[in-house]
Amino acid sequence: MLSLSRRHALLGVAAVGATVVARRAFAQAAAPGPFTLPPLPYPPEANEPHIDAQTMQIHHDRHHAAYVANLNAAVKDYPQVAAMGLSGMLGKLGEIPEAIRTAVRNNGGGHANHSMFWQLMGGKGGAPTGDLAAAIDRDLGSFDKLKDAVNRAGLGQFGSGWAMVTVDRAGKLAVINRPNQDTPLMDGGRVLFGNDVWEHAYYLKYQNRRADYLAAWWNVVNWTEVAKRYDTARAGTLDI
Ligand code: MN3
């Protein structure tokens, strides 16, 4: 029979070995690359009960992580593409080598869209104020009309995609939708905010009821963050 100290020593070795194995597995899963998964800026349960914590975790830790990993894999042998930066790549898809253009479009778009998306959630809903509220009234009629237009854009997007509000350098707003992971960044535009209408964004809680998800989502918008994006867009420094 082993002495107590000997058993402790063996357990210690086993524990160290397991840690090394876990680190190696993690390193393989997250291939090194120029693009990294930004952490959620709040706990995954922050948007309960409207967006459940499990959906947030899977959406961020698996879906967004996969876009980042696939983007890094796509640019691995194309340092000149990686050097363009995310918004640069998406804004000049026609200049991306054909061999990786679709991968950059889908995974770069997914990385940009989700990086934007996490920022503007985790709030308490309500209504925007200040310059942003004035721009909404001016360009879209009213805040209620903006919500209706975004919800209709989301419902009208057949299959997967996004409902978004774009903003130009003059601060002018417009409501659009885009399929898959396409983004107005691909047309040289900028996104003020947007909602993900892929089923992975809502299916666990809302199943096929996309309209209910769209309506509930307004309860978690962080208007302080959206207003910051609005100011940044007008300063010409909004990147993604
Ligand atoms: Mn998504």
PDB file of C-alpha atoms and ligand atoms in Angstrom, residues 59 67 114 162 181 196 198 200-201, ligand 1:
ATOM      1  CA  HIS A  59     -23.783  31.601 -29.597  1.00  0.00           C
ATOM      2  CA  TYR A  67     -16.112  32.177 -37.319  1.00  0.00           C
ATOM      3  CA  HIS A 114     -21.085  39.244 -33.743  1.00  0.00           C
ATOM      4  CA  TRP A 162     -29.443  40.113 -40.011  1.00  0.00           C
ATOM      5  CA  GLN A 181     -23.161  36.961 -42.562  1.00  0.00           C
ATOM      6  CA  ASP A 196     -29.104  38.373 -35.548  1.00  0.00           C
ATOM      7  CA  TRP A 198     -30.159  33.145 -37.538  1.00  0.00           C
ATOM      8  CA  HIS A 200     -29.051  29.795 -33.473  1.00  0.00           C
ATOM      9  CA  ALA A 201     -29.777  33.210 -31.929  1.00  0.00           C
TER      10      ALA A 201
HETATM   11 MN   MN3 B   1     -25.192  34.481 -34.762  1.00  0.00          MN
END
